[in-house]
PDB file of C-alpha atoms in Angstrom:
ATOM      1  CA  UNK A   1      49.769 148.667  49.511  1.00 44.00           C
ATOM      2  CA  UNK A   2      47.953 146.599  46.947  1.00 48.00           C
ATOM      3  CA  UNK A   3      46.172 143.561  48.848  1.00 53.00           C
ATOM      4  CA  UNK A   4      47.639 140.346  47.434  1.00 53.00           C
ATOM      5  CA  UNK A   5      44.711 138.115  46.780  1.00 56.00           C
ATOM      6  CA  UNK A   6      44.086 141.416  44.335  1.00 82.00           C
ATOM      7  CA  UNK A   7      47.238 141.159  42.392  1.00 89.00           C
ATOM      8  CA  UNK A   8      46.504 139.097  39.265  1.00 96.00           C
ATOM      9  CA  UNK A   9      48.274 136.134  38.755  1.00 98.00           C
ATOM     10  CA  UNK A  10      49.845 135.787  35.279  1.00 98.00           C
ATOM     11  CA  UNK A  11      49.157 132.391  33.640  1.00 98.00           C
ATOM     12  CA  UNK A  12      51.800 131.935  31.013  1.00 98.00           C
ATOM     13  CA  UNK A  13      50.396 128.969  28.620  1.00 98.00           C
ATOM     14  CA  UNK A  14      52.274 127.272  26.415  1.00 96.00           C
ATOM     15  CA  UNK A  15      51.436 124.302  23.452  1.00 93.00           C
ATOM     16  CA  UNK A  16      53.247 121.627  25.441  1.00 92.00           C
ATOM     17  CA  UNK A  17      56.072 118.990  24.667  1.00 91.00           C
ATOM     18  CA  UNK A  18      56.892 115.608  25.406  1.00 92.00           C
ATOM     19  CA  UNK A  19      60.154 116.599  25.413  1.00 93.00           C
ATOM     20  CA  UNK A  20      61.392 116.916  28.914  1.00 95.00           C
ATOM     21  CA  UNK A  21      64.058 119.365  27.739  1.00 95.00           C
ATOM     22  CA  UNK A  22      61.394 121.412  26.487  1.00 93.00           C
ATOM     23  CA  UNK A  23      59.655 121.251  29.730  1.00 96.00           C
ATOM     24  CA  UNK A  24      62.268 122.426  31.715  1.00 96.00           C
ATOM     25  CA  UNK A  25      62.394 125.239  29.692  1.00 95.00           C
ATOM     26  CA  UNK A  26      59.282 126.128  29.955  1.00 96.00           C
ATOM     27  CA  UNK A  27      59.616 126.336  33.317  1.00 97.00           C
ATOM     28  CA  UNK A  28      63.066 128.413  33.163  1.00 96.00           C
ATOM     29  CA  UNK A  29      60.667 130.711  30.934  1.00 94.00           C
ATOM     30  CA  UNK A  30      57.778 130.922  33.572  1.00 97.00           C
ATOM     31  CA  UNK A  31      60.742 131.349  36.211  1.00 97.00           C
ATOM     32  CA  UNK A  32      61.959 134.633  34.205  1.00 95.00           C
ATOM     33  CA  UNK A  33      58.650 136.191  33.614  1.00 95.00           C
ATOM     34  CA  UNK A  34      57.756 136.079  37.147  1.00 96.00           C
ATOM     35  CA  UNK A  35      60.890 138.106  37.941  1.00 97.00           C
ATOM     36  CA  UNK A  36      60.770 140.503  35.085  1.00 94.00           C
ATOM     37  CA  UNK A  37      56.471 141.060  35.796  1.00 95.00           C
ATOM     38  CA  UNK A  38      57.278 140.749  39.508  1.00 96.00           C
ATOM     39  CA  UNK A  39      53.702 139.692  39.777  1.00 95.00           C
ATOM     40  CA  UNK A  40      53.003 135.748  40.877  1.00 97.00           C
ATOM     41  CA  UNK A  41      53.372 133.269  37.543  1.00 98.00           C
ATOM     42  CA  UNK A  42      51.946 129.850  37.220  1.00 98.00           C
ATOM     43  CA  UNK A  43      52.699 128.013  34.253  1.00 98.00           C
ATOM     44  CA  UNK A  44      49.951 126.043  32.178  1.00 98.00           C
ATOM     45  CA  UNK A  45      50.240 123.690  29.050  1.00 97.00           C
ATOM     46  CA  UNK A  46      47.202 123.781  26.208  1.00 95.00           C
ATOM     47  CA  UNK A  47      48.098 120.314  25.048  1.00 92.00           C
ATOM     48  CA  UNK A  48      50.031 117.347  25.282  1.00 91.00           C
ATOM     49  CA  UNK A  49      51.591 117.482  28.413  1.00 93.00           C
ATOM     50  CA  UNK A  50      50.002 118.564  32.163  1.00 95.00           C
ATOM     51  CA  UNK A  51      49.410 120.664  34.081  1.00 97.00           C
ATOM     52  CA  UNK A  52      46.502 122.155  31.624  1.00 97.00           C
ATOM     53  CA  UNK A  53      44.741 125.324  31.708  1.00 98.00           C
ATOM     54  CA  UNK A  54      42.251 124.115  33.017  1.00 98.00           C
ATOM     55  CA  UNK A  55      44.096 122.330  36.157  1.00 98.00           C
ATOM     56  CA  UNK A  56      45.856 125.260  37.128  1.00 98.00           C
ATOM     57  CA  UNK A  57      42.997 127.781  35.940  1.00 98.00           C
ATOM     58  CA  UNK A  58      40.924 126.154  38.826  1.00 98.00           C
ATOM     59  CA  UNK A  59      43.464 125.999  41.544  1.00 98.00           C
ATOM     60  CA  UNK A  60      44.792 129.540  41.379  1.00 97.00           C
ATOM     61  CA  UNK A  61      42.515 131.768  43.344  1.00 95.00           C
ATOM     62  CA  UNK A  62      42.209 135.816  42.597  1.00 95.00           C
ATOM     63  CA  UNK A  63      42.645 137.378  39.441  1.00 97.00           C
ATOM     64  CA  UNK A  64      43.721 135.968  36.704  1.00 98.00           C
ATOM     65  CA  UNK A  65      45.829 137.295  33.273  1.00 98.00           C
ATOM     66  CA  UNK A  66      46.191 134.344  30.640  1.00 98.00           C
ATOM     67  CA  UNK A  67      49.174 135.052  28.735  1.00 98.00           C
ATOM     68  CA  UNK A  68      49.498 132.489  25.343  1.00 97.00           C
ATOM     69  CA  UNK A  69      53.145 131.912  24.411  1.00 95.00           C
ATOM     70  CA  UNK A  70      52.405 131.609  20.646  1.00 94.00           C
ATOM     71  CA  UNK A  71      53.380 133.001  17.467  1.00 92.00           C
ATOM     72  CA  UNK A  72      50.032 132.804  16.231  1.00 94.00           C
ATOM     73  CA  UNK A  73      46.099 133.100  17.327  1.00 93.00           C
ATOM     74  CA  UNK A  74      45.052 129.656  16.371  1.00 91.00           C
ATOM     75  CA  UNK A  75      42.794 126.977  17.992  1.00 93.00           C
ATOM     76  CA  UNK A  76      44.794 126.778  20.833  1.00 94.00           C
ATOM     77  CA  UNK A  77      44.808 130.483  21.521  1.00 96.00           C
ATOM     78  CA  UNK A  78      40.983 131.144  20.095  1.00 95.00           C
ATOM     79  CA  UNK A  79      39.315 127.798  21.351  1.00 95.00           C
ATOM     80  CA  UNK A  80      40.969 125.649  23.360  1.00 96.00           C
ATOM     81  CA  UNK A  81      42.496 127.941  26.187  1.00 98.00           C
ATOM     82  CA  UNK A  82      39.169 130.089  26.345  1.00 98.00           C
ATOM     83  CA  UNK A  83      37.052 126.105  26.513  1.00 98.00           C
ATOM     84  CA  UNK A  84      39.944 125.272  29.148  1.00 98.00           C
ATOM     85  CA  UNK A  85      38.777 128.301  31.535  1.00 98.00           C
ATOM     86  CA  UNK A  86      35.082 127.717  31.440  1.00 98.00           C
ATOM     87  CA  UNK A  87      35.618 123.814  32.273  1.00 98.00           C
ATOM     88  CA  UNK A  88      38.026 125.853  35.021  1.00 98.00           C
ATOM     89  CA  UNK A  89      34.706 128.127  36.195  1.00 97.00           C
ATOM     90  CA  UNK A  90      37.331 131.083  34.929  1.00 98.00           C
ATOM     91  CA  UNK A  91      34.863 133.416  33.461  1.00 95.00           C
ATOM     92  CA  UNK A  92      36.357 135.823  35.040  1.00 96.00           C
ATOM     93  CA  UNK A  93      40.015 135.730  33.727  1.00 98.00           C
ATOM     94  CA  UNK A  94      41.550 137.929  31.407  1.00 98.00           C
ATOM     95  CA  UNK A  95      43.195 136.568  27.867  1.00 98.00           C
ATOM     96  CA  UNK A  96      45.760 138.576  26.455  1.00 97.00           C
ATOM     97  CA  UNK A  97      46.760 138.152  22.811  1.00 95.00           C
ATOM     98  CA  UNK A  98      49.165 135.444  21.506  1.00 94.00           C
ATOM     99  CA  UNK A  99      52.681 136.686  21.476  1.00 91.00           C
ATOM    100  CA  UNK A 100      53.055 136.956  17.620  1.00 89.00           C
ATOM    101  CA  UNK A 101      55.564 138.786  16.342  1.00 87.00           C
ATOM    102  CA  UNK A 102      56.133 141.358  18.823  1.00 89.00           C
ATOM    103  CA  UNK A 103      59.443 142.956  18.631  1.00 91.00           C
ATOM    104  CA  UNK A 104      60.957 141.972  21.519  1.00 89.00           C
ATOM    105  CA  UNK A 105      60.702 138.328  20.225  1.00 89.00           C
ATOM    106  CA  UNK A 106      61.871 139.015  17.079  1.00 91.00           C
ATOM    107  CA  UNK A 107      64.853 140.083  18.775  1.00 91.00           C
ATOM    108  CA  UNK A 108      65.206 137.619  21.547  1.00 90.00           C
ATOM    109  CA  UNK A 109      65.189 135.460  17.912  1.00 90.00           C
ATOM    110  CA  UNK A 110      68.240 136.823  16.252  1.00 91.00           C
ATOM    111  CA  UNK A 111      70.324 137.233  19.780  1.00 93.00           C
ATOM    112  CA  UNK A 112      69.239 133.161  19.676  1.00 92.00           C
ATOM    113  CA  UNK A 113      70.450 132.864  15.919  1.00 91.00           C
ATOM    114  CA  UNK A 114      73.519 134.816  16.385  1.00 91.00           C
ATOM    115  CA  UNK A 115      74.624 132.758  19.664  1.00 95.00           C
ATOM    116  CA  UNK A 116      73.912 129.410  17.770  1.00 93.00           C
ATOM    117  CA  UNK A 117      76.344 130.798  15.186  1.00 92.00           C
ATOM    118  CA  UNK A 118      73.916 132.218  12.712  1.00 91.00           C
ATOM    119  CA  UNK A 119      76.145 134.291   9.741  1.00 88.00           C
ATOM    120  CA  UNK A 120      74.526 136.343   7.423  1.00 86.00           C
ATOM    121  CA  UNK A 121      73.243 134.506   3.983  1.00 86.00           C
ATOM    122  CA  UNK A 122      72.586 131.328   6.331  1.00 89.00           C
ATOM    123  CA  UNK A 123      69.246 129.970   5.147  1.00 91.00           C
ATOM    124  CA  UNK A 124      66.572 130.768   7.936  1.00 93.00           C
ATOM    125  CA  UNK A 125      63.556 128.275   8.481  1.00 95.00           C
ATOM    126  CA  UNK A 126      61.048 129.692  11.234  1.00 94.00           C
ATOM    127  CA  UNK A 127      59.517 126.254  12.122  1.00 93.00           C
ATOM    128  CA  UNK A 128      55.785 126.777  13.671  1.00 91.00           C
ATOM    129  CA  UNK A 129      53.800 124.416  15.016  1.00 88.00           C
ATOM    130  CA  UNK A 130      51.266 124.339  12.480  1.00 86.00           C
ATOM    131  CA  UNK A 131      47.617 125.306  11.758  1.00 89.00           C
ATOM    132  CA  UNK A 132      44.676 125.249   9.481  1.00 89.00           C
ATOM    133  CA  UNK A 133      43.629 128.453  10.548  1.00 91.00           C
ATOM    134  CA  UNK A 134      44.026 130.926   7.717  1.00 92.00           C
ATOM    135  CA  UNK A 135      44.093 133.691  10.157  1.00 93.00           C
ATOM    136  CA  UNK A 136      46.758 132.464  12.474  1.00 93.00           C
ATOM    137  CA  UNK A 137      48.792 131.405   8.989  1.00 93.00           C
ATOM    138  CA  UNK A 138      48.520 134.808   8.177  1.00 94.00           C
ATOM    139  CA  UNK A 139      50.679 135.789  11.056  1.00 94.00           C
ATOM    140  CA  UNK A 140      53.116 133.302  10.711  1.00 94.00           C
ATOM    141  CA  UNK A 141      53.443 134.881   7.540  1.00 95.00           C
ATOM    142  CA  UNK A 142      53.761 137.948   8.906  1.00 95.00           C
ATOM    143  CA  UNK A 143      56.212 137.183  11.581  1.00 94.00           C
ATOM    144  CA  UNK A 144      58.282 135.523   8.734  1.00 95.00           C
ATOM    145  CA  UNK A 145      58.324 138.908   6.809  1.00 95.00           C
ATOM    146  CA  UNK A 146      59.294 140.677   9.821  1.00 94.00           C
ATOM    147  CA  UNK A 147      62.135 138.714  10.821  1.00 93.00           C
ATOM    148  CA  UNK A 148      63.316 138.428   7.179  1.00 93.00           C
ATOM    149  CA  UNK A 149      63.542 142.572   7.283  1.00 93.00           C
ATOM    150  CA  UNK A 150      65.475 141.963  10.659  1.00 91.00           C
ATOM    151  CA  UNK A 151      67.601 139.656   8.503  1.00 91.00           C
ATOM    152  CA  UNK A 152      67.447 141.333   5.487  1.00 90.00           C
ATOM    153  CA  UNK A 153      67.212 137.966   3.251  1.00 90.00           C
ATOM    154  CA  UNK A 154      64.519 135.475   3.727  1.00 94.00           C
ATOM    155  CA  UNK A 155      62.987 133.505   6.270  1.00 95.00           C
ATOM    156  CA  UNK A 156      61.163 130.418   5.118  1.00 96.00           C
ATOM    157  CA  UNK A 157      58.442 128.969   7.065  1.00 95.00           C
ATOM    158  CA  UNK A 158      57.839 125.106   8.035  1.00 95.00           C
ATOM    159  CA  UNK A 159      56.076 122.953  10.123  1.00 93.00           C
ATOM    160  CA  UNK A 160      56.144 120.805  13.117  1.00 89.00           C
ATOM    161  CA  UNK A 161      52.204 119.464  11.926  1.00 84.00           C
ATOM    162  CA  UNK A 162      48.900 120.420  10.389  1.00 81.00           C
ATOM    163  CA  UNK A 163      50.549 122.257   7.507  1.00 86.00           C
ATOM    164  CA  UNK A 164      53.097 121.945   4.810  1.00 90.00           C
ATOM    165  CA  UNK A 165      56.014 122.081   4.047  1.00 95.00           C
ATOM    166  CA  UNK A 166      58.061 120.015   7.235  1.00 93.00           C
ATOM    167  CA  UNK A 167      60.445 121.677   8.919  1.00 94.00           C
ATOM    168  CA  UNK A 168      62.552 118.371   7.189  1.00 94.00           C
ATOM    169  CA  UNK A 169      61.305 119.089   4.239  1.00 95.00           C
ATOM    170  CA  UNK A 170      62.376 122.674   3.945  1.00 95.00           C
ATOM    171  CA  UNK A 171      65.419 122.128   5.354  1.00 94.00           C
ATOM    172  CA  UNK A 172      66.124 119.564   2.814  1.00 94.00           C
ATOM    173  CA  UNK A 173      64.644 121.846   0.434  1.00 94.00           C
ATOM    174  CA  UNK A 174      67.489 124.324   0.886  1.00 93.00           C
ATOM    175  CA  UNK A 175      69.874 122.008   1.288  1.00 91.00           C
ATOM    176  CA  UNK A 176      69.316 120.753  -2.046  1.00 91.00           C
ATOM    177  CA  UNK A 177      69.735 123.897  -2.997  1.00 88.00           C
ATOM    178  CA  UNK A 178      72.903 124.981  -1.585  1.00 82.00           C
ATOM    179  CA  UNK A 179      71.083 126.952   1.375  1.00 60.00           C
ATOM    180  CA  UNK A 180      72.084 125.232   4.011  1.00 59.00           C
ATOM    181  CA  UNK A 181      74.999 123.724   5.546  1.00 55.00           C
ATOM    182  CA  UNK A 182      74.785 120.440   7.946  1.00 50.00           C
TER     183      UNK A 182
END
């Protein structure tokens, strides 16, 4: 039998919301991954809201798998969580790579689109965060090209900050455009 303070503890991180809708689900989500990893799962925000990385990063004892919930590698994933776990004294914990587009997401997406009554020819806006990053905007791009061949038509990406266009603006884009119904 595995000794339990050896069992690594899987921090899932997310951006963070003011939203308390969206941070209930975040906890629903850290709920879930605990029972699918069966492993012990604390949940950490990189910004806006608490607790942070480094809060829980300090405070959870044994090893220790960081697991970002992004679509992208950007600051958050490539400075700010890895800054958050040496103001934790974490030098020791593991980072796994964002999310991205990994398939299961991508289809975890369209069983999301299809329940909120997506039809095919619906215009599709993947809204991201944002980032300045050109190589985390490369992998929005590519996680908009890979859920447009899911789709087979295209996906168009927008933004929540940082970049351009808006999520409103695209929308309105493609409404203007006969794209998208209200």
């Amino acid at each position: 039998m595995l000794n339990p303070t050896r069992v690594p503890t899987l921090l899932l991180v997310l951006h963070g919301t003011r939203s308390p809708r969206g941070t209930a689900i975040a906890h629903s989500l850290a709920l879930r991954v605990a029972e699918v990893a069966q492993r012990p799962t604390r949940l950490a925000f990189a910004d806006v809201t608490h607790p942070n990385v480094t809060e829980v990063a300090a405070h959870t004892p044994g090893p220790l798998v960081v697991v970002p919930a992004f679509l992208a590698s950007g600051y958050h994933v490539r400075t700010d969580i890895p800054d958050q776990l040496l103001q934790a004294g974490r030098t020791d914990a593991v980072i796994t790579p964002a999310l991205g587009d990994h398939p299961a997401l991508l289809a975890t997406a369209l069983r999301r689109l299809t329940q909120a009554g997506y039809q095919s020819g619906d215009a599709l806006v993947l809204a991201c965060a944002g980032t300045s990053d050109p190589h985390a905007q490369a992998e929005l791009d590519q996680a908009a090209q890979r859920l447009s061949q899911r789709t087979g038509q295209p996906v168009h990406l927008a933004y929540a900050a940082t970049s351009s266009p808006s999520v409103a603006d695209k929308v309105a884009e493609l409404r203007a455009a006969g794209g998208v119904s209200s």
